[in-house]
Amino acid sequence: MSELLHCLVCASEKAANIARACRSEPTLFGLLVEEKTGEDKNAKFDQDFKTLADVLIQETVRHDVSQKFPALSESIFGEESNKFTNKLGESLVVSVQADENATKVLLTKVLNNNEEAAQLLAKQVHTEICMDDDVTPDHEKDDECFDIDDIGIWIDPIDATSQYIKGGDEVVAAGFLPTKGLQVVTVLIGAFRKSTGKPILGVVNQPFSKESVKVHWGGEIRQKWCTSDSVLNTSDRGKPRLLIGSSENKDLVAKLSETFEVVRAGGAGHKLMMVALGFADVYINTGPSTFKWDTCGPHAILAALGGGVLDCKHFQEIKYNVGQEGVKANSDGILVFKKEKYCEMVKGAIQNI
């Protein structure tokens, strides 16, 4: 399992490199935006965007993981369809080709014959990622037996897409957390057991974080829960901090404000990770606007820390074995916590509204 974790960490860093490359070239970034329509549109937002970066990152992760673990090729699920329509109206299937030049040829078509942009992206896709050996447990000695056919993976290639497109560099006070801009953008990769639906590995990459450590992980390795050192910190506040998104019941927020410092922040994956990292104590979203790809990776990290992600109706753990054709939304909302006492406090408030 540690070998799979190492593979996911490397894949997340390649994904982050692509996301950063797309932001660093204004001409390139201007070509990447395509409005989501139909079933691909997130109902929470007036405008939500699919970017080529989203699609390319997802397909790159799928390719890299499948190369090392062929049995997983049909069990990697993502937010994005891999069809992209260029500005000429041509519908193309985006996938990683056998070599850099072949990928460049495909991307040139997607990018309206912009060979320079296609070359930049193809280079990132085919660049080998080498992470330090101490980033994850020693996978060279991984003699753990696990059923690879029982593993599924959820990918959110760029969470907080609207913030990614808008950009922005928020100044954050010491001890507080980013609430908007590029710092709330995350790459989310989570593995789960098909037989139980429970998350078992999670990797969250923060491509634009100002912290020295941008990659965080957690999961069940060799039958023990463990995490990266980055999520082992704790923060003590006079008043516990609760995170919400842009749309939440006003009466519930007022009730929770009696006990918690309530903070609005962007990015579902970001808010989940702020709980894991200790910058917040709990996060709620009582609506159906988060999805399996948002929560699977961070959920595994929180589980390794003794926390969890519950629905807001029956307070049951979120499960992930819905497959590509199942209901992907967390329809009954999510309640995210690292410490049980804060979970119980929020449960009481929800039940009394």
CSV table of C-alpha atoms in Angstrom, one decimal, residues 7-349:
chain,number,residue,atom,x,y,z
A,7,CYS,CA,2.7,6.8,-6.7
A,8,LEU,CA,-0.3,9.0,-5.7
A,9,VAL,CA,2.0,11.6,-4.1
A,10,CYS,CA,4.2,11.8,-7.2
A,11,ALA,CA,1.1,12.0,-9.4
A,12,SER,CA,-0.2,14.9,-7.2
A,13,GLU,CA,3.0,16.8,-7.6
A,14,LYS,CA,3.0,16.4,-11.4
A,15,ALA,CA,-0.6,17.7,-11.3
A,16,ALA,CA,0.5,20.7,-9.2
A,17,ASN,CA,3.2,21.4,-11.8
A,18,ILE,CA,0.7,21.4,-14.6
A,19,ALA,CA,-1.6,23.7,-12.6
A,20,ARG,CA,1.3,26.1,-11.9
A,21,ALA,CA,2.4,26.1,-15.5
A,22,CYS,CA,-1.0,27.0,-16.7
A,23,ARG,CA,-1.2,30.0,-14.4
A,24,SER,CA,2.3,31.2,-15.3
A,25,GLU,CA,1.6,31.7,-19.0
A,26,PRO,CA,-1.2,34.3,-19.5
A,27,THR,CA,-1.7,33.5,-23.1
A,28,LEU,CA,-1.9,29.8,-22.4
A,29,PHE,CA,-4.3,30.3,-19.5
A,30,GLY,CA,-6.6,32.4,-21.7
A,31,LEU,CA,-6.9,29.4,-24.0
A,32,LEU,CA,-7.9,27.0,-21.3
A,33,VAL,CA,-11.3,28.2,-20.1
A,34,GLU,CA,-14.4,26.4,-21.3
A,35,GLU,CA,-17.7,26.8,-19.5
A,36,LYS,CA,-19.3,23.7,-18.1
A,37,THR,CA,-22.7,22.8,-19.4
A,38,GLY,CA,-25.4,20.2,-18.8
A,39,GLU,CA,-24.6,17.3,-16.4
A,40,ASP,CA,-21.0,18.6,-15.9
A,41,LYS,CA,-22.2,21.9,-14.4
A,42,ASN,CA,-22.1,22.3,-10.6
A,43,ALA,CA,-25.5,23.7,-9.6
A,44,LYS,CA,-24.0,25.7,-6.7
A,45,PHE,CA,-22.4,28.3,-9.0
A,46,ASP,CA,-23.8,30.7,-11.5
A,47,GLN,CA,-20.7,30.0,-13.6
A,48,ASP,CA,-18.4,27.1,-13.2
A,49,PHE,CA,-15.6,26.3,-15.5
A,50,LYS,CA,-14.0,23.3,-17.0
A,51,THR,CA,-10.4,24.0,-17.9
A,52,LEU,CA,-8.0,22.0,-20.0
A,53,ALA,CA,-5.8,21.9,-17.0
A,54,ASP,CA,-8.6,20.0,-15.1
A,55,VAL,CA,-8.9,17.5,-17.9
A,56,LEU,CA,-5.2,17.1,-18.6
A,57,ILE,CA,-4.3,16.7,-14.9
A,58,GLN,CA,-7.0,14.1,-14.4
A,59,GLU,CA,-5.9,12.1,-17.4
A,60,THR,CA,-2.2,12.4,-16.4
A,61,VAL,CA,-2.9,11.0,-13.0
A,62,ARG,CA,-5.0,8.2,-14.5
A,63,HIS,CA,-2.1,7.4,-16.9
A,64,ASP,CA,0.6,7.5,-14.3
A,65,VAL,CA,-1.2,5.4,-11.8
A,66,SER,CA,-2.3,2.9,-14.4
A,67,GLN,CA,1.2,2.5,-15.7
A,68,LYS,CA,2.4,1.4,-12.2
A,69,PHE,CA,-0.9,-0.4,-11.3
A,70,PRO,CA,-2.6,-1.7,-14.5
A,71,ALA,CA,-5.3,-3.3,-12.5
A,72,LEU,CA,-6.5,0.1,-11.4
A,73,SER,CA,-7.0,1.5,-14.9
A,74,GLU,CA,-10.8,0.9,-14.9
A,75,SER,CA,-11.2,2.0,-11.3
A,76,ILE,CA,-10.0,5.6,-11.4
A,77,PHE,CA,-12.9,8.0,-11.3
A,78,GLY,CA,-12.8,11.8,-11.7
A,79,GLU,CA,-14.7,15.0,-11.7
A,80,GLU,CA,-14.1,15.7,-15.4
A,81,SER,CA,-15.1,14.1,-18.6
A,82,ASN,CA,-12.1,13.9,-20.9
A,83,LYS,CA,-13.8,15.6,-23.8
A,84,PHE,CA,-12.7,19.1,-24.6
A,85,THR,CA,-14.1,21.4,-27.2
A,86,ASN,CA,-11.7,23.9,-28.7
A,87,LYS,CA,-12.6,27.4,-29.9
A,88,LEU,CA,-13.0,26.0,-33.4
A,89,GLY,CA,-15.9,23.9,-32.2
A,90,GLU,CA,-13.9,20.6,-32.5
A,91,SER,CA,-14.7,18.0,-29.8
A,92,LEU,CA,-11.6,16.1,-28.9
A,93,VAL,CA,-10.8,13.3,-26.3
A,94,VAL,CA,-7.9,14.4,-24.1
A,95,SER,CA,-5.5,11.6,-23.1
A,96,VAL,CA,-1.8,11.1,-22.4
A,97,GLN,CA,-0.1,9.6,-25.5
A,98,ALA,CA,2.8,7.3,-25.7
A,99,ASP,CA,5.5,10.0,-25.8
A,100,GLU,CA,5.8,13.8,-25.4
A,101,ASN,CA,5.6,14.5,-29.1
A,102,ALA,CA,2.4,12.5,-29.6
A,103,THR,CA,0.8,14.3,-26.6
A,104,LYS,CA,2.0,17.6,-28.1
A,105,VAL,CA,0.3,16.8,-31.4
A,106,LEU,CA,-3.0,16.0,-29.7
A,107,LEU,CA,-2.8,19.1,-27.5
A,108,THR,CA,-2.0,21.3,-30.5
A,109,LYS,CA,-5.4,20.4,-32.0
A,110,VAL,CA,-7.1,21.2,-28.6
A,111,LEU,CA,-5.3,24.5,-28.5
A,112,ASN,CA,-6.2,25.7,-32.0
A,113,ASN,CA,-2.8,24.9,-33.4
A,114,ASN,CA,-0.9,26.7,-30.7
A,115,GLU,CA,2.2,24.6,-30.8
A,116,GLU,CA,4.1,26.6,-28.2
A,117,ALA,CA,1.3,26.1,-25.6
A,118,ALA,CA,1.0,22.4,-26.5
A,119,GLN,CA,4.7,21.8,-26.1
A,120,LEU,CA,4.7,23.5,-22.6
A,121,LEU,CA,1.9,21.2,-21.4
A,122,ALA,CA,3.2,18.1,-23.0
A,123,LYS,CA,6.6,18.6,-21.4
A,124,GLN,CA,5.0,18.8,-17.9
A,125,VAL,CA,2.9,15.7,-18.6
A,126,HIS,CA,5.9,13.6,-19.5
A,127,THR,CA,8.4,15.0,-16.9
A,128,GLU,CA,9.4,12.3,-14.4
A,129,ILE,CA,8.6,13.3,-10.8
A,130,CYS,CA,11.1,12.2,-8.2
A,131,MET,CA,10.0,12.8,-4.6
A,132,ASP,CA,12.4,12.4,-1.6
A,133,ASP,CA,12.4,8.9,-0.2
A,134,ASP,CA,11.3,10.2,3.2
A,135,VAL,CA,8.1,11.8,1.9
A,136,THR,CA,6.2,8.6,2.3
A,137,PRO,CA,6.8,5.3,4.2
A,138,ASP,CA,9.5,3.1,2.8
A,139,HIS,CA,7.8,1.6,-0.3
A,140,GLU,CA,10.9,-0.4,-1.3
A,141,LYS,CA,10.2,-2.7,1.6
A,142,ASP,CA,6.5,-2.9,1.0
A,143,ASP,CA,5.6,-6.6,1.5
A,144,GLU,CA,2.0,-5.8,2.5
A,145,CYS,CA,-0.6,-7.9,0.8
A,146,PHE,CA,-3.8,-6.1,-0.3
A,147,ASP,CA,-6.4,-6.8,-3.0
A,148,ILE,CA,-5.7,-4.3,-5.7
A,149,ASP,CA,-9.0,-5.3,-7.4
A,150,ASP,CA,-10.8,-3.9,-4.3
A,151,ILE,CA,-9.2,-0.4,-4.7
A,152,GLY,CA,-10.9,2.5,-6.4
A,153,ILE,CA,-9.6,6.1,-6.7
A,154,TRP,CA,-11.3,9.5,-6.9
A,155,ILE,CA,-9.5,12.5,-8.4
A,156,ASP,CA,-10.3,16.2,-8.3
A,157,PRO,CA,-7.7,17.6,-10.6
A,158,ILE,CA,-8.2,21.3,-9.5
A,159,ASP,CA,-10.5,21.9,-6.6
A,160,ALA,CA,-11.8,25.5,-6.3
A,161,THR,CA,-11.7,26.0,-10.0
A,162,SER,CA,-13.3,29.4,-9.9
A,163,GLN,CA,-10.6,30.7,-7.5
A,164,TYR,CA,-8.0,29.1,-9.7
A,165,ILE,CA,-9.3,31.1,-12.7
A,166,LYS,CA,-9.8,34.4,-10.7
A,167,GLY,CA,-6.4,34.1,-9.0
A,168,GLY,CA,-5.5,36.5,-6.2
A,169,ASP,CA,-3.0,36.5,-3.4
A,170,GLU,CA,-4.7,36.9,0.0
A,171,VAL,CA,-2.7,38.2,2.9
A,172,VAL,CA,-3.3,35.8,5.8
A,173,ALA,CA,-2.7,36.7,9.5
A,174,ALA,CA,-0.6,34.4,11.6
A,175,GLY,CA,-2.7,31.5,13.0
A,176,PHE,CA,-5.5,32.1,10.5
A,177,LEU,CA,-6.3,30.4,7.2
A,178,PRO,CA,-6.6,31.4,3.6
A,179,THR,CA,-10.2,32.0,2.6
A,180,LYS,CA,-9.9,32.8,-1.1
A,181,GLY,CA,-7.5,33.1,-4.1
A,182,LEU,CA,-4.9,30.7,-5.3
A,183,GLN,CA,-4.0,29.5,-1.8
A,184,VAL,CA,-7.4,27.6,-1.5
A,185,VAL,CA,-6.7,25.6,-4.7
A,186,THR,CA,-6.0,21.9,-4.1
A,187,VAL,CA,-5.3,18.7,-6.0
A,188,LEU,CA,-7.2,15.9,-4.4
A,189,ILE,CA,-6.6,12.2,-4.8
A,190,GLY,CA,-8.2,9.5,-2.6
A,191,ALA,CA,-8.3,5.7,-2.6
A,192,PHE,CA,-11.1,3.7,-1.2
A,193,ARG,CA,-12.1,0.0,-0.8
A,194,LYS,CA,-14.8,-1.0,-3.2
A,195,SER,CA,-16.1,-3.6,-0.8
A,196,THR,CA,-16.8,-1.2,2.0
A,197,GLY,CA,-16.7,2.2,0.5
A,198,LYS,CA,-14.3,3.4,3.2
A,199,PRO,CA,-11.4,5.7,2.3
A,200,ILE,CA,-7.9,4.2,2.9
A,201,LEU,CA,-5.4,6.6,1.3
A,202,GLY,CA,-5.5,10.4,0.7
A,203,VAL,CA,-3.2,12.8,-0.9
A,204,VAL,CA,-3.8,16.6,-0.9
A,205,ASN,CA,-1.5,18.9,-2.8
A,206,GLN,CA,-1.6,22.7,-2.4
A,207,PRO,CA,0.1,24.0,-5.5
A,208,PHE,CA,0.0,27.7,-4.5
A,209,SER,CA,0.5,27.4,-0.7
A,210,LYS,CA,3.0,29.7,0.8
A,211,GLU,CA,4.0,27.0,3.3
A,212,SER,CA,7.2,25.0,2.8
A,213,VAL,CA,5.3,21.7,2.8
A,214,LYS,CA,2.6,21.6,0.1
A,215,VAL,CA,1.8,17.9,-0.1
A,216,HIS,CA,0.0,16.1,2.7
A,217,TRP,CA,-1.1,12.5,3.0
A,218,GLY,CA,-2.7,10.0,5.3
A,219,GLY,CA,-4.0,6.5,5.2
A,220,GLU,CA,-3.9,2.9,6.3
A,221,ILE,CA,-0.4,1.5,5.7
A,222,ARG,CA,0.6,-2.0,6.7
A,223,GLN,CA,-2.6,-2.2,8.8
A,224,LYS,CA,-1.9,1.0,10.7
A,225,TRP,CA,-3.2,4.5,10.2
A,226,CYS,CA,-0.4,7.0,9.6
A,227,THR,CA,0.1,10.5,8.2
A,228,SER,CA,2.7,12.9,6.9
A,229,ASP,CA,4.3,15.0,9.7
A,230,SER,CA,2.6,18.1,8.3
A,231,VAL,CA,-0.8,17.2,9.7
A,232,LEU,CA,0.3,16.3,13.2
A,233,ASN,CA,0.2,19.8,14.5
A,234,THR,CA,-2.5,21.0,16.8
A,235,SER,CA,-3.8,24.5,17.5
A,236,ASP,CA,-5.5,25.7,20.7
A,237,ARG,CA,-8.0,28.6,20.3
A,238,GLY,CA,-10.1,30.3,22.9
A,239,LYS,CA,-13.1,29.7,20.7
A,240,PRO,CA,-13.3,26.7,18.3
A,241,ARG,CA,-13.4,27.6,14.6
A,242,LEU,CA,-16.0,26.3,12.2
A,243,LEU,CA,-15.8,26.7,8.4
A,244,ILE,CA,-18.7,27.2,6.0
A,245,GLY,CA,-19.0,27.9,2.3
A,246,SER,CA,-20.9,30.7,0.6
A,247,SER,CA,-24.4,29.1,1.0
A,248,GLU,CA,-25.6,27.9,4.4
A,249,ASN,CA,-28.8,28.2,6.4
A,250,LYS,CA,-28.8,31.5,8.2
A,251,ASP,CA,-30.5,30.2,11.3
A,252,LEU,CA,-28.0,27.3,11.6
A,253,VAL,CA,-25.1,29.8,11.2
A,254,ALA,CA,-26.5,32.0,13.9
A,255,LYS,CA,-26.9,29.0,16.2
A,256,LEU,CA,-23.4,27.8,15.6
A,257,SER,CA,-22.0,31.3,16.1
A,258,GLU,CA,-22.9,31.1,19.7
A,259,THR,CA,-20.3,28.4,20.2
A,260,PHE,CA,-17.9,28.7,17.3
A,261,GLU,CA,-16.0,31.4,15.4
A,262,VAL,CA,-17.6,30.9,12.0
A,263,VAL,CA,-15.4,31.6,9.0
A,264,ARG,CA,-16.5,31.5,5.3
A,265,ALA,CA,-13.9,30.1,3.0
A,266,GLY,CA,-13.6,28.8,-0.6
A,267,GLY,CA,-12.7,25.4,-1.8
A,268,ALA,CA,-14.2,22.2,-0.3
A,269,GLY,CA,-10.9,20.4,-0.4
A,270,HIS,CA,-9.2,23.4,1.2
A,271,LYS,CA,-11.7,23.6,4.1
A,272,LEU,CA,-11.4,19.8,4.7
A,273,MET,CA,-7.6,20.2,4.9
A,274,MET,CA,-7.8,23.2,7.2
A,275,VAL,CA,-9.5,20.9,9.7
A,276,ALA,CA,-6.8,18.3,9.2
A,277,LEU,CA,-4.0,20.8,9.5
A,278,GLY,CA,-5.5,22.3,12.7
A,279,PHE,CA,-6.5,25.7,11.3
A,280,ALA,CA,-10.1,24.9,12.0
A,281,ASP,CA,-12.0,22.5,14.2
A,282,VAL,CA,-15.0,21.6,12.1
A,283,TYR,CA,-16.4,22.2,8.6
A,284,ILE,CA,-20.0,21.8,7.5
A,285,ASN,CA,-21.8,22.0,4.2
A,286,THR,CA,-25.4,20.9,4.7
A,287,GLY,CA,-26.2,21.1,0.9
A,288,PRO,CA,-25.5,18.7,-1.9
A,289,SER,CA,-22.7,20.8,-3.5
A,290,THR,CA,-19.7,18.6,-2.5
A,291,PHE,CA,-18.8,15.4,-4.3
A,292,LYS,CA,-16.9,12.1,-3.7
A,293,TRP,CA,-13.9,13.5,-5.5
A,294,ASP,CA,-13.9,16.5,-3.1
A,295,THR,CA,-13.9,14.5,0.1
A,296,CYS,CA,-12.3,11.1,-0.5
A,297,GLY,CA,-8.7,12.1,-0.2
A,298,PRO,CA,-9.0,14.5,2.8
A,299,HIS,CA,-11.4,12.0,4.5
A,300,ALA,CA,-8.6,9.4,4.5
A,301,ILE,CA,-6.2,11.9,6.1
A,302,LEU,CA,-8.8,12.8,8.8
A,303,ALA,CA,-9.6,9.1,9.5
A,304,ALA,CA,-5.9,8.6,10.1
A,305,LEU,CA,-6.1,11.4,12.7
A,306,GLY,CA,-9.1,10.0,14.4
A,307,GLY,CA,-11.6,12.3,12.7
A,308,GLY,CA,-14.1,11.7,10.0
A,309,VAL,CA,-16.6,13.0,7.4
A,310,LEU,CA,-20.3,12.3,8.1
A,311,ASP,CA,-23.5,13.2,6.3
A,312,CYS,CA,-25.6,15.9,7.9
A,313,LYS,CA,-28.9,13.9,7.9
A,314,HIS,CA,-28.2,10.5,9.5
A,315,PHE,CA,-24.6,11.3,10.6
A,316,GLN,CA,-23.2,8.3,8.9
A,317,GLU,CA,-19.7,8.1,7.4
A,318,ILE,CA,-19.5,9.1,3.8
A,319,LYS,CA,-18.9,6.1,1.5
A,320,TYR,CA,-17.2,6.2,-1.9
A,321,ASN,CA,-18.1,3.0,-3.7
A,322,VAL,CA,-20.6,4.5,-6.0
A,323,GLY,CA,-18.7,4.1,-9.2
A,324,GLN,CA,-18.6,6.3,-12.3
A,325,GLU,CA,-22.4,5.8,-12.9
A,326,GLY,CA,-23.6,6.2,-9.3
A,327,VAL,CA,-24.6,9.4,-7.4
A,328,LYS,CA,-21.4,11.3,-6.9
A,329,ALA,CA,-22.8,14.2,-4.9
A,330,ASN,CA,-22.7,14.0,-1.1
A,331,SER,CA,-26.4,14.6,-1.2
A,332,ASP,CA,-27.1,15.0,2.5
A,333,GLY,CA,-24.2,17.4,3.1
A,334,ILE,CA,-21.0,16.8,5.1
A,335,LEU,CA,-19.9,17.3,8.6
A,336,VAL,CA,-16.1,17.3,8.9
A,337,PHE,CA,-14.2,17.0,12.2
A,338,LYS,CA,-10.9,15.9,13.7
A,339,LYS,CA,-12.1,15.8,17.3
A,340,GLU,CA,-15.3,14.0,18.3
A,341,LYS,CA,-16.4,16.7,20.8
A,342,TYR,CA,-16.8,19.3,18.1
A,343,CYS,CA,-18.7,16.9,15.9
A,344,GLU,CA,-21.2,16.3,18.7
A,345,MET,CA,-21.6,20.1,19.2
A,346,VAL,CA,-22.5,20.6,15.6
A,347,LYS,CA,-24.8,17.6,15.5
A,348,GLY,CA,-26.8,19.2,18.3
A,349,ALA,CA,-27.1,22.5,16.5
